[in-house]
């Protein structure tokens, strides 16, 4: 099976992929991860559609294309090696596809429980740095969980990680449209995200990622989520919304445990920003609170994506994203 020059290994799979299908693929001797989105569907068979319906579908697809392109370009520009590189975003027929670099030999959080404490701390710092890169350009990941953090062991025996899956990511200054359904993994969902999911008014911003990251850090360090009354609550956000405590394990170093508790605050405004989290993990002084977030423009042209370093390095010129659009892009 071939899609736009990418030769698919086997068939597209739908397990653990939400509203999409995925597969590994090869092109020009390189291996990639390719994802096919099931929504939106670009109108190809237009004979049975009214002009009004067709115009609405074209407009929906055009807006989707522009929003995804801005998001993916921002991810590539922000990454210093810790955000998976977006190679290409395109449409074939009625379906949209995104192609990413393939991360080989990933290690599960369960396997990490046997590694030394210092290696776990280094991995947490690496993840925090990648989240800081993302937040610095105003992007909310909005689906942070262990399966979206690909960990691998380096040649030196240490561990590094890349964040993946930016399907639900959005710019914090734009937010999630009021008429858009909110989705997410309930295990790692922030309290305000559930409130919005339930249909009540709630602002979802960068702090939603901080709550999820606090849960992820705890699981990485201890192999489990913070303790709460599982007879009373199924999910961490339920306990927090009800005023119950999420108990951080004594196995986590005191300073790190303290910042995790802050990250799991019920009120979004009480949580530290990612710059503070990273500073604490690096053993630095906490930065002064910011009055206003610094957002970076996301204007870009369509050229070929370039390679990014595997490890944090000085910021380089942003890679770009290819686009292959037909009539929707002309609206």
PDB file of C-alpha atoms in Angstrom:
ATOM      1  CA  UNK A   1       0.000   0.000   0.000  1.00  0.00           C
ATOM      2  CA  UNK A   2       1.361   3.407  -0.998  1.00  0.00           C
ATOM      3  CA  UNK A   3       0.207   6.863   0.149  1.00  0.00           C
ATOM      4  CA  UNK A   4       1.773   9.900  -1.506  1.00  0.00           C
ATOM      5  CA  UNK A   5       5.080   8.083  -2.001  1.00  0.00           C
ATOM      6  CA  UNK A   6       5.125   6.487   1.471  1.00  0.00           C
ATOM      7  CA  UNK A   7       5.075   2.695   1.376  1.00  0.00           C
ATOM      8  CA  UNK A   8       3.017   1.381   4.297  1.00  0.00           C
ATOM      9  CA  UNK A   9       4.279  -1.503   6.422  1.00  0.00           C
ATOM     10  CA  UNK A  10       1.185  -3.725   6.615  1.00  0.00           C
ATOM     11  CA  UNK A  11      -2.173  -2.008   7.077  1.00  0.00           C
ATOM     12  CA  UNK A  12      -3.295   1.185   8.747  1.00  0.00           C
ATOM     13  CA  UNK A  13      -4.235   0.419  12.358  1.00  0.00           C
ATOM     14  CA  UNK A  14      -6.859   2.030  14.577  1.00  0.00           C
ATOM     15  CA  UNK A  15      -5.833   0.758  18.024  1.00  0.00           C
ATOM     16  CA  UNK A  16      -5.095   3.464  20.622  1.00  0.00           C
ATOM     17  CA  UNK A  17      -5.376   6.179  17.994  1.00  0.00           C
ATOM     18  CA  UNK A  18      -8.682   7.935  18.656  1.00  0.00           C
ATOM     19  CA  UNK A  19     -10.211   9.414  15.510  1.00  0.00           C
ATOM     20  CA  UNK A  20      -7.429   8.245  13.218  1.00  0.00           C
ATOM     21  CA  UNK A  21      -5.483   5.305  11.821  1.00  0.00           C
ATOM     22  CA  UNK A  22      -1.706   4.886  11.791  1.00  0.00           C
ATOM     23  CA  UNK A  23       1.138   2.806  10.413  1.00  0.00           C
ATOM     24  CA  UNK A  24       4.878   2.801   9.941  1.00  0.00           C
ATOM     25  CA  UNK A  25       6.039   3.628   6.444  1.00  0.00           C
ATOM     26  CA  UNK A  26       9.134   3.979   4.303  1.00  0.00           C
ATOM     27  CA  UNK A  27      10.160   6.560   1.740  1.00  0.00           C
ATOM     28  CA  UNK A  28      13.530   7.082   0.067  1.00  0.00           C
ATOM     29  CA  UNK A  29      15.133   4.550   2.395  1.00  0.00           C
ATOM     30  CA  UNK A  30      13.925   6.266   5.595  1.00  0.00           C
ATOM     31  CA  UNK A  31      11.334   5.083   8.120  1.00  0.00           C
ATOM     32  CA  UNK A  32       8.382   7.211   9.206  1.00  0.00           C
ATOM     33  CA  UNK A  33       5.190   7.177  11.249  1.00  0.00           C
ATOM     34  CA  UNK A  34       2.093   8.131   9.230  1.00  0.00           C
ATOM     35  CA  UNK A  35      -1.358   8.943  10.548  1.00  0.00           C
ATOM     36  CA  UNK A  36      -4.628   9.144   8.607  1.00  0.00           C
ATOM     37  CA  UNK A  37      -7.330  11.373  10.077  1.00  0.00           C
ATOM     38  CA  UNK A  38     -10.935  10.218   9.834  1.00  0.00           C
ATOM     39  CA  UNK A  39     -12.269  13.757  10.257  1.00  0.00           C
ATOM     40  CA  UNK A  40     -12.769  16.115   8.551  1.00  0.00           C
ATOM     41  CA  UNK A  41     -13.615  14.471   5.228  1.00  0.00           C
ATOM     42  CA  UNK A  42     -12.767  16.558   2.186  1.00  0.00           C
ATOM     43  CA  UNK A  43     -15.655  16.474  -0.338  1.00  0.00           C
ATOM     44  CA  UNK A  44     -14.616  14.495  -3.394  1.00  0.00           C
ATOM     45  CA  UNK A  45     -17.909  13.023  -4.603  1.00  0.00           C
ATOM     46  CA  UNK A  46     -19.741  16.338  -4.894  1.00  0.00           C
ATOM     47  CA  UNK A  47     -22.605  15.524  -7.293  1.00  0.00           C
ATOM     48  CA  UNK A  48     -25.111  14.707  -4.541  1.00  0.00           C
ATOM     49  CA  UNK A  49     -24.237  17.798  -2.465  1.00  0.00           C
ATOM     50  CA  UNK A  50     -26.022  21.101  -2.564  1.00  0.00           C
ATOM     51  CA  UNK A  51     -23.947  24.190  -3.268  1.00  0.00           C
ATOM     52  CA  UNK A  52     -24.514  25.398   0.292  1.00  0.00           C
ATOM     53  CA  UNK A  53     -23.406  22.095   1.846  1.00  0.00           C
ATOM     54  CA  UNK A  54     -20.393  21.862  -0.440  1.00  0.00           C
ATOM     55  CA  UNK A  55     -19.319  25.405   0.369  1.00  0.00           C
ATOM     56  CA  UNK A  56     -19.583  24.629   4.088  1.00  0.00           C
ATOM     57  CA  UNK A  57     -17.456  21.492   3.757  1.00  0.00           C
ATOM     58  CA  UNK A  58     -14.792  23.324   1.760  1.00  0.00           C
ATOM     59  CA  UNK A  59     -14.704  26.062   4.369  1.00  0.00           C
ATOM     60  CA  UNK A  60     -14.422  23.534   7.228  1.00  0.00           C
ATOM     61  CA  UNK A  61     -11.520  21.748   5.518  1.00  0.00           C
ATOM     62  CA  UNK A  62      -9.753  24.993   4.699  1.00  0.00           C
ATOM     63  CA  UNK A  63      -9.925  26.139   8.329  1.00  0.00           C
ATOM     64  CA  UNK A  64      -8.699  22.739   9.487  1.00  0.00           C
ATOM     65  CA  UNK A  65      -5.748  22.835   7.088  1.00  0.00           C
ATOM     66  CA  UNK A  66      -4.675  26.274   8.201  1.00  0.00           C
ATOM     67  CA  UNK A  67      -5.003  25.480  11.915  1.00  0.00           C
ATOM     68  CA  UNK A  68      -3.030  22.218  11.630  1.00  0.00           C
ATOM     69  CA  UNK A  69      -0.305  23.799   9.512  1.00  0.00           C
ATOM     70  CA  UNK A  70       0.218  26.617  12.010  1.00  0.00           C
ATOM     71  CA  UNK A  71       0.330  24.139  14.874  1.00  0.00           C
ATOM     72  CA  UNK A  72       2.759  21.732  13.203  1.00  0.00           C
ATOM     73  CA  UNK A  73       5.061  24.525  12.073  1.00  0.00           C
ATOM     74  CA  UNK A  74       5.145  25.879  15.620  1.00  0.00           C
ATOM     75  CA  UNK A  75       6.030  22.407  16.959  1.00  0.00           C
ATOM     76  CA  UNK A  76       8.923  22.079  14.517  1.00  0.00           C
ATOM     77  CA  UNK A  77      10.143  25.581  15.219  1.00  0.00           C
ATOM     78  CA  UNK A  78       9.964  25.110  18.985  1.00  0.00           C
ATOM     79  CA  UNK A  79      11.741  21.765  19.146  1.00  0.00           C
ATOM     80  CA  UNK A  80      15.351  21.436  20.185  1.00  0.00           C
ATOM     81  CA  UNK A  81      15.227  17.686  19.786  1.00  0.00           C
ATOM     82  CA  UNK A  82      12.535  16.783  22.312  1.00  0.00           C
ATOM     83  CA  UNK A  83       9.420  17.238  20.148  1.00  0.00           C
ATOM     84  CA  UNK A  84       8.889  14.683  17.406  1.00  0.00           C
ATOM     85  CA  UNK A  85       9.526  16.318  14.033  1.00  0.00           C
ATOM     86  CA  UNK A  86       6.567  16.770  11.683  1.00  0.00           C
ATOM     87  CA  UNK A  87       7.807  15.896   8.222  1.00  0.00           C
ATOM     88  CA  UNK A  88       4.722  16.495   6.125  1.00  0.00           C
ATOM     89  CA  UNK A  89       1.008  17.256   6.297  1.00  0.00           C
ATOM     90  CA  UNK A  90      -1.084  16.651   3.185  1.00  0.00           C
ATOM     91  CA  UNK A  91      -4.398  15.525   1.720  1.00  0.00           C
ATOM     92  CA  UNK A  92      -4.985  12.626  -0.641  1.00  0.00           C
ATOM     93  CA  UNK A  93      -8.507  12.263  -1.923  1.00  0.00           C
ATOM     94  CA  UNK A  94     -10.898  12.815   0.967  1.00  0.00           C
ATOM     95  CA  UNK A  95      -8.392  12.101   3.774  1.00  0.00           C
ATOM     96  CA  UNK A  96      -5.742  14.151   5.560  1.00  0.00           C
ATOM     97  CA  UNK A  97      -2.410  12.703   6.653  1.00  0.00           C
ATOM     98  CA  UNK A  98       0.485  13.733   8.857  1.00  0.00           C
ATOM     99  CA  UNK A  99       3.946  12.157   8.630  1.00  0.00           C
ATOM    100  CA  UNK A 100       6.418  12.180  11.514  1.00  0.00           C
ATOM    101  CA  UNK A 101       9.848  10.806  12.177  1.00  0.00           C
ATOM    102  CA  UNK A 102       9.833   7.257  13.550  1.00  0.00           C
ATOM    103  CA  UNK A 103      11.243   6.891  17.054  1.00  0.00           C
ATOM    104  CA  UNK A 104      12.756   3.416  17.402  1.00  0.00           C
ATOM    105  CA  UNK A 105      13.107   1.127  20.421  1.00  0.00           C
ATOM    106  CA  UNK A 106      10.946   3.082  22.856  1.00  0.00           C
ATOM    107  CA  UNK A 107      11.019   2.120  26.535  1.00  0.00           C
ATOM    108  CA  UNK A 108       7.823   1.907  28.629  1.00  0.00           C
ATOM    109  CA  UNK A 109       7.349   3.658  31.971  1.00  0.00           C
ATOM    110  CA  UNK A 110       7.095   0.197  33.564  1.00  0.00           C
ATOM    111  CA  UNK A 111      10.576  -0.688  32.327  1.00  0.00           C
ATOM    112  CA  UNK A 112      11.923   2.574  33.748  1.00  0.00           C
ATOM    113  CA  UNK A 113      11.110   1.564  37.324  1.00  0.00           C
ATOM    114  CA  UNK A 114      14.323  -0.432  37.538  1.00  0.00           C
ATOM    115  CA  UNK A 115      16.630   2.419  36.473  1.00  0.00           C
ATOM    116  CA  UNK A 116      18.546   4.549  39.024  1.00  0.00           C
ATOM    117  CA  UNK A 117      16.869   7.588  40.591  1.00  0.00           C
ATOM    118  CA  UNK A 118      19.323   9.998  38.937  1.00  0.00           C
ATOM    119  CA  UNK A 119      18.386   8.646  35.493  1.00  0.00           C
ATOM    120  CA  UNK A 120      14.685   9.163  36.225  1.00  0.00           C
ATOM    121  CA  UNK A 121      15.386  12.716  37.366  1.00  0.00           C
ATOM    122  CA  UNK A 122      17.372  13.406  34.192  1.00  0.00           C
ATOM    123  CA  UNK A 123      14.473  12.099  32.120  1.00  0.00           C
ATOM    124  CA  UNK A 124      12.014  14.336  33.987  1.00  0.00           C
ATOM    125  CA  UNK A 125      14.251  17.337  33.291  1.00  0.00           C
ATOM    126  CA  UNK A 126      14.358  16.374  29.608  1.00  0.00           C
ATOM    127  CA  UNK A 127      10.563  16.133  29.418  1.00  0.00           C
ATOM    128  CA  UNK A 128      10.139  19.432  31.279  1.00  0.00           C
ATOM    129  CA  UNK A 129      12.533  21.140  28.872  1.00  0.00           C
ATOM    130  CA  UNK A 130      10.532  19.873  25.885  1.00  0.00           C
ATOM    131  CA  UNK A 131       7.298  21.089  27.456  1.00  0.00           C
ATOM    132  CA  UNK A 132       8.912  24.456  28.081  1.00  0.00           C
ATOM    133  CA  UNK A 133       9.850  24.676  24.381  1.00  0.00           C
ATOM    134  CA  UNK A 134       6.218  23.968  23.485  1.00  0.00           C
ATOM    135  CA  UNK A 135       4.756  26.439  25.986  1.00  0.00           C
ATOM    136  CA  UNK A 136       7.253  29.123  24.974  1.00  0.00           C
ATOM    137  CA  UNK A 137       5.532  29.350  21.571  1.00  0.00           C
ATOM    138  CA  UNK A 138       2.093  29.396  23.210  1.00  0.00           C
ATOM    139  CA  UNK A 139       1.057  25.822  22.404  1.00  0.00           C
ATOM    140  CA  UNK A 140      -0.986  23.677  24.785  1.00  0.00           C
ATOM    141  CA  UNK A 141      -0.258  19.973  24.169  1.00  0.00           C
ATOM    142  CA  UNK A 142      -3.562  18.907  25.752  1.00  0.00           C
ATOM    143  CA  UNK A 143      -2.976  15.146  25.649  1.00  0.00           C
ATOM    144  CA  UNK A 144       0.049  14.612  27.832  1.00  0.00           C
ATOM    145  CA  UNK A 145       0.342  11.005  29.050  1.00  0.00           C
ATOM    146  CA  UNK A 146       2.981   8.228  29.096  1.00  0.00           C
ATOM    147  CA  UNK A 147       2.007   6.833  25.684  1.00  0.00           C
ATOM    148  CA  UNK A 148       2.648  10.265  24.158  1.00  0.00           C
ATOM    149  CA  UNK A 149       6.171  10.403  25.575  1.00  0.00           C
ATOM    150  CA  UNK A 150       8.507   8.120  23.662  1.00  0.00           C
ATOM    151  CA  UNK A 151      11.496   7.198  25.801  1.00  0.00           C
ATOM    152  CA  UNK A 152      14.590   5.539  24.418  1.00  0.00           C
ATOM    153  CA  UNK A 153      17.974   4.553  25.755  1.00  0.00           C
ATOM    154  CA  UNK A 154      20.962   6.319  24.226  1.00  0.00           C
ATOM    155  CA  UNK A 155      24.318   4.832  23.292  1.00  0.00           C
ATOM    156  CA  UNK A 156      25.708   6.114  26.611  1.00  0.00           C
ATOM    157  CA  UNK A 157      23.111   4.167  28.598  1.00  0.00           C
ATOM    158  CA  UNK A 158      21.124   7.249  29.621  1.00  0.00           C
ATOM    159  CA  UNK A 159      17.522   7.933  28.679  1.00  0.00           C
ATOM    160  CA  UNK A 160      15.983  10.630  26.535  1.00  0.00           C
ATOM    161  CA  UNK A 161      12.443  11.344  25.365  1.00  0.00           C
ATOM    162  CA  UNK A 162      10.377  12.933  22.625  1.00  0.00           C
ATOM    163  CA  UNK A 163       6.847  14.268  22.978  1.00  0.00           C
ATOM    164  CA  UNK A 164       4.439  13.090  20.280  1.00  0.00           C
ATOM    165  CA  UNK A 165       0.798  13.454  19.212  1.00  0.00           C
ATOM    166  CA  UNK A 166      -0.117  17.106  18.764  1.00  0.00           C
ATOM    167  CA  UNK A 167      -3.540  16.340  17.286  1.00  0.00           C
ATOM    168  CA  UNK A 168      -5.356  18.136  20.092  1.00  0.00           C
ATOM    169  CA  UNK A 169      -2.816  20.924  20.562  1.00  0.00           C
ATOM    170  CA  UNK A 170      -3.965  24.534  20.300  1.00  0.00           C
ATOM    171  CA  UNK A 171      -2.613  28.038  20.793  1.00  0.00           C
ATOM    172  CA  UNK A 172      -3.359  29.285  24.286  1.00  0.00           C
ATOM    173  CA  UNK A 173      -4.283  32.783  23.090  1.00  0.00           C
ATOM    174  CA  UNK A 174      -6.934  31.265  20.813  1.00  0.00           C
ATOM    175  CA  UNK A 175      -8.268  28.613  23.183  1.00  0.00           C
ATOM    176  CA  UNK A 176     -10.746  25.909  22.234  1.00  0.00           C
ATOM    177  CA  UNK A 177     -13.784  27.208  20.324  1.00  0.00           C
ATOM    178  CA  UNK A 178     -16.979  27.155  22.386  1.00  0.00           C
ATOM    179  CA  UNK A 179     -18.732  24.873  19.913  1.00  0.00           C
ATOM    180  CA  UNK A 180     -15.843  22.367  19.765  1.00  0.00           C
ATOM    181  CA  UNK A 181     -16.077  19.129  21.740  1.00  0.00           C
ATOM    182  CA  UNK A 182     -13.354  18.623  24.353  1.00  0.00           C
ATOM    183  CA  UNK A 183     -11.723  15.187  24.421  1.00  0.00           C
ATOM    184  CA  UNK A 184      -8.876  13.671  26.397  1.00  0.00           C
ATOM    185  CA  UNK A 185      -7.612  10.716  28.400  1.00  0.00           C
ATOM    186  CA  UNK A 186      -9.583  10.861  31.655  1.00  0.00           C
ATOM    187  CA  UNK A 187      -6.710   9.357  33.643  1.00  0.00           C
ATOM    188  CA  UNK A 188      -4.514  12.423  33.030  1.00  0.00           C
ATOM    189  CA  UNK A 189      -7.205  15.051  32.527  1.00  0.00           C
ATOM    190  CA  UNK A 190      -6.989  18.361  34.386  1.00  0.00           C
ATOM    191  CA  UNK A 191     -10.009  19.353  36.532  1.00  0.00           C
ATOM    192  CA  UNK A 192     -10.894  22.385  34.391  1.00  0.00           C
ATOM    193  CA  UNK A 193     -10.768  20.240  31.247  1.00  0.00           C
ATOM    194  CA  UNK A 194     -13.402  17.917  32.683  1.00  0.00           C
ATOM    195  CA  UNK A 195     -15.556  20.871  33.732  1.00  0.00           C
ATOM    196  CA  UNK A 196     -15.479  22.096  30.134  1.00  0.00           C
ATOM    197  CA  UNK A 197     -16.038  18.537  28.852  1.00  0.00           C
ATOM    198  CA  UNK A 198     -19.097  18.311  31.099  1.00  0.00           C
ATOM    199  CA  UNK A 199     -20.531  21.388  29.389  1.00  0.00           C
ATOM    200  CA  UNK A 200     -19.762  24.026  31.997  1.00  0.00           C
ATOM    201  CA  UNK A 201     -17.769  27.181  31.360  1.00  0.00           C
ATOM    202  CA  UNK A 202     -14.046  26.796  32.075  1.00  0.00           C
ATOM    203  CA  UNK A 203     -10.888  28.263  30.583  1.00  0.00           C
ATOM    204  CA  UNK A 204      -8.349  25.679  29.446  1.00  0.00           C
ATOM    205  CA  UNK A 205      -4.784  26.924  29.128  1.00  0.00           C
ATOM    206  CA  UNK A 206      -1.173  25.943  29.706  1.00  0.00           C
ATOM    207  CA  UNK A 207      -1.966  24.955  33.290  1.00  0.00           C
ATOM    208  CA  UNK A 208      -3.943  21.952  32.013  1.00  0.00           C
ATOM    209  CA  UNK A 209      -0.658  20.532  30.712  1.00  0.00           C
ATOM    210  CA  UNK A 210       0.995  21.215  34.083  1.00  0.00           C
ATOM    211  CA  UNK A 211      -1.592  19.104  35.931  1.00  0.00           C
ATOM    212  CA  UNK A 212      -1.178  16.236  33.468  1.00  0.00           C
ATOM    213  CA  UNK A 213       2.600  16.532  33.679  1.00  0.00           C
ATOM    214  CA  UNK A 214       2.454  16.298  37.478  1.00  0.00           C
ATOM    215  CA  UNK A 215       0.640  12.967  37.167  1.00  0.00           C
ATOM    216  CA  UNK A 216       3.095  11.784  34.509  1.00  0.00           C
ATOM    217  CA  UNK A 217       6.119  12.715  36.635  1.00  0.00           C
ATOM    218  CA  UNK A 218       4.718  10.805  39.603  1.00  0.00           C
ATOM    219  CA  UNK A 219       4.076   7.730  37.463  1.00  0.00           C
ATOM    220  CA  UNK A 220       7.545   7.905  35.940  1.00  0.00           C
ATOM    221  CA  UNK A 221       9.201   8.166  39.353  1.00  0.00           C
ATOM    222  CA  UNK A 222       7.074   5.606  41.236  1.00  0.00           C
ATOM    223  CA  UNK A 223       5.309   3.458  38.659  1.00  0.00           C
ATOM    224  CA  UNK A 224       1.892   4.687  39.764  1.00  0.00           C
ATOM    225  CA  UNK A 225      -0.260   7.794  40.064  1.00  0.00           C
ATOM    226  CA  UNK A 226      -0.519   9.794  43.307  1.00  0.00           C
ATOM    227  CA  UNK A 227      -2.669   8.025  45.872  1.00  0.00           C
ATOM    228  CA  UNK A 228      -6.340   8.900  46.406  1.00  0.00           C
ATOM    229  CA  UNK A 229      -9.470   7.083  47.540  1.00  0.00           C
ATOM    230  CA  UNK A 230     -10.172   4.730  44.642  1.00  0.00           C
ATOM    231  CA  UNK A 231     -13.345   3.476  46.318  1.00  0.00           C
ATOM    232  CA  UNK A 232     -14.695   7.000  46.111  1.00  0.00           C
ATOM    233  CA  UNK A 233     -13.120   8.281  42.888  1.00  0.00           C
ATOM    234  CA  UNK A 234     -12.120   6.693  39.595  1.00  0.00           C
ATOM    235  CA  UNK A 235      -9.909   9.518  38.324  1.00  0.00           C
ATOM    236  CA  UNK A 236      -7.505  12.028  39.857  1.00  0.00           C
ATOM    237  CA  UNK A 237      -9.469  15.041  38.583  1.00  0.00           C
ATOM    238  CA  UNK A 238     -12.591  13.760  40.385  1.00  0.00           C
ATOM    239  CA  UNK A 239     -10.753  13.661  43.688  1.00  0.00           C
ATOM    240  CA  UNK A 240      -9.337  17.154  43.149  1.00  0.00           C
ATOM    241  CA  UNK A 241     -12.714  18.630  42.158  1.00  0.00           C
ATOM    242  CA  UNK A 242     -14.212  17.160  45.335  1.00  0.00           C
ATOM    243  CA  UNK A 243     -11.492  18.699  47.491  1.00  0.00           C
ATOM    244  CA  UNK A 244      -9.737  15.404  48.230  1.00  0.00           C
ATOM    245  CA  UNK A 245      -5.961  15.155  48.424  1.00  0.00           C
ATOM    246  CA  UNK A 246      -3.672  13.543  45.880  1.00  0.00           C
ATOM    247  CA  UNK A 247      -0.960  12.003  48.052  1.00  0.00           C
ATOM    248  CA  UNK A 248       2.538  12.284  46.589  1.00  0.00           C
ATOM    249  CA  UNK A 249       4.830   9.348  47.341  1.00  0.00           C
ATOM    250  CA  UNK A 250       7.608   9.684  49.937  1.00  0.00           C
ATOM    251  CA  UNK A 251       9.875   7.892  47.442  1.00  0.00           C
ATOM    252  CA  UNK A 252      10.154  11.111  45.418  1.00  0.00           C
ATOM    253  CA  UNK A 253      12.897  13.553  46.524  1.00  0.00           C
ATOM    254  CA  UNK A 254      11.492  16.273  48.797  1.00  0.00           C
ATOM    255  CA  UNK A 255      12.029  19.246  46.477  1.00  0.00           C
ATOM    256  CA  UNK A 256      10.571  17.424  43.488  1.00  0.00           C
ATOM    257  CA  UNK A 257       7.623  16.163  45.549  1.00  0.00           C
ATOM    258  CA  UNK A 258       6.845  19.738  46.569  1.00  0.00           C
ATOM    259  CA  UNK A 259       6.668  21.019  42.987  1.00  0.00           C
ATOM    260  CA  UNK A 260       4.532  18.007  41.961  1.00  0.00           C
ATOM    261  CA  UNK A 261       2.033  18.903  44.708  1.00  0.00           C
ATOM    262  CA  UNK A 262       1.857  22.426  43.313  1.00  0.00           C
ATOM    263  CA  UNK A 263       1.378  21.066  39.800  1.00  0.00           C
ATOM    264  CA  UNK A 264      -1.616  19.068  41.037  1.00  0.00           C
ATOM    265  CA  UNK A 265      -3.393  22.074  42.564  1.00  0.00           C
ATOM    266  CA  UNK A 266      -7.119  22.143  41.923  1.00  0.00           C
ATOM    267  CA  UNK A 267      -7.031  25.775  40.785  1.00  0.00           C
ATOM    268  CA  UNK A 268      -5.238  26.281  37.481  1.00  0.00           C
ATOM    269  CA  UNK A 269      -3.859  29.656  38.571  1.00  0.00           C
ATOM    270  CA  UNK A 270      -2.206  28.056  41.613  1.00  0.00           C
ATOM    271  CA  UNK A 271      -0.060  25.747  39.507  1.00  0.00           C
ATOM    272  CA  UNK A 272       3.492  26.760  38.593  1.00  0.00           C
ATOM    273  CA  UNK A 273       4.292  27.478  34.967  1.00  0.00           C
ATOM    274  CA  UNK A 274       6.635  25.171  33.103  1.00  0.00           C
ATOM    275  CA  UNK A 275       9.567  27.594  33.450  1.00  0.00           C
ATOM    276  CA  UNK A 276       9.266  27.264  37.232  1.00  0.00           C
ATOM    277  CA  UNK A 277       8.981  23.478  37.068  1.00  0.00           C
ATOM    278  CA  UNK A 278      12.078  23.273  34.877  1.00  0.00           C
ATOM    279  CA  UNK A 279      14.020  25.662  37.117  1.00  0.00           C
ATOM    280  CA  UNK A 280      13.243  23.571  40.198  1.00  0.00           C
ATOM    281  CA  UNK A 281      14.296  20.368  38.441  1.00  0.00           C
ATOM    282  CA  UNK A 282      17.543  22.042  37.390  1.00  0.00           C
ATOM    283  CA  UNK A 283      18.187  23.214  40.946  1.00  0.00           C
ATOM    284  CA  UNK A 284      17.879  26.876  40.000  1.00  0.00           C
ATOM    285  CA  UNK A 285      16.098  29.784  41.625  1.00  0.00           C
ATOM    286  CA  UNK A 286      12.443  30.056  40.684  1.00  0.00           C
ATOM    287  CA  UNK A 287      11.904  32.699  37.997  1.00  0.00           C
ATOM    288  CA  UNK A 288       9.882  35.807  38.740  1.00  0.00           C
ATOM    289  CA  UNK A 289       6.173  35.450  37.823  1.00  0.00           C
ATOM    290  CA  UNK A 290       5.317  36.745  34.366  1.00  0.00           C
ATOM    291  CA  UNK A 291       2.624  39.367  34.001  1.00  0.00           C
ATOM    292  CA  UNK A 292       1.851  38.413  30.429  1.00  0.00           C
ATOM    293  CA  UNK A 293       2.821  35.343  28.383  1.00  0.00           C
ATOM    294  CA  UNK A 294       5.188  35.965  25.496  1.00  0.00           C
ATOM    295  CA  UNK A 295       3.660  34.561  22.314  1.00  0.00           C
ATOM    296  CA  UNK A 296       5.555  34.068  19.093  1.00  0.00           C
ATOM    297  CA  UNK A 297       4.185  34.628  15.603  1.00  0.00           C
ATOM    298  CA  UNK A 298       3.395  31.478  13.644  1.00  0.00           C
ATOM    299  CA  UNK A 299       3.604  32.890  10.108  1.00  0.00           C
ATOM    300  CA  UNK A 300       5.636  30.670   7.780  1.00  0.00           C
ATOM    301  CA  UNK A 301       6.143  29.610   4.187  1.00  0.00           C
ATOM    302  CA  UNK A 302       5.895  26.086   2.851  1.00  0.00           C
ATOM    303  CA  UNK A 303       9.305  24.552   2.303  1.00  0.00           C
ATOM    304  CA  UNK A 304      10.913  21.241   3.189  1.00  0.00           C
ATOM    305  CA  UNK A 305      11.420  20.320   6.842  1.00  0.00           C
ATOM    306  CA  UNK A 306      15.054  20.148   7.924  1.00  0.00           C
ATOM    307  CA  UNK A 307      16.710  17.937  10.534  1.00  0.00           C
ATOM    308  CA  UNK A 308      16.741  18.951  14.175  1.00  0.00           C
ATOM    309  CA  UNK A 309      19.374  17.927  16.750  1.00  0.00           C
ATOM    310  CA  UNK A 310      18.685  14.869  18.906  1.00  0.00           C
ATOM    311  CA  UNK A 311      19.728  16.666  22.108  1.00  0.00           C
ATOM    312  CA  UNK A 312      19.070  20.224  23.314  1.00  0.00           C
ATOM    313  CA  UNK A 313      21.203  22.669  21.326  1.00  0.00           C
ATOM    314  CA  UNK A 314      21.179  26.374  20.502  1.00  0.00           C
ATOM    315  CA  UNK A 315      18.023  27.390  18.678  1.00  0.00           C
ATOM    316  CA  UNK A 316      18.313  27.000  14.916  1.00  0.00           C
ATOM    317  CA  UNK A 317      16.265  28.223  11.998  1.00  0.00           C
ATOM    318  CA  UNK A 318      12.794  26.715  12.123  1.00  0.00           C
ATOM    319  CA  UNK A 319      12.063  23.741   9.875  1.00  0.00           C
ATOM    320  CA  UNK A 320       9.065  24.113   7.633  1.00  0.00           C
ATOM    321  CA  UNK A 321       6.157  21.874   6.734  1.00  0.00           C
ATOM    322  CA  UNK A 322       5.217  20.736   3.254  1.00  0.00           C
ATOM    323  CA  UNK A 323       1.628  21.152   2.137  1.00  0.00           C
ATOM    324  CA  UNK A 324      -0.106  19.487  -0.795  1.00  0.00           C
ATOM    325  CA  UNK A 325      -3.583  20.934  -1.063  1.00  0.00           C
ATOM    326  CA  UNK A 326      -6.013  21.176  -3.923  1.00  0.00           C
ATOM    327  CA  UNK A 327      -9.117  23.327  -4.210  1.00  0.00           C
ATOM    328  CA  UNK A 328      -9.686  23.765  -0.456  1.00  0.00           C
ATOM    329  CA  UNK A 329      -6.521  25.793  -0.228  1.00  0.00           C
ATOM    330  CA  UNK A 330      -7.833  28.241  -2.842  1.00  0.00           C
ATOM    331  CA  UNK A 331     -10.841  29.366  -0.833  1.00  0.00           C
TER     332      UNK A 331
END
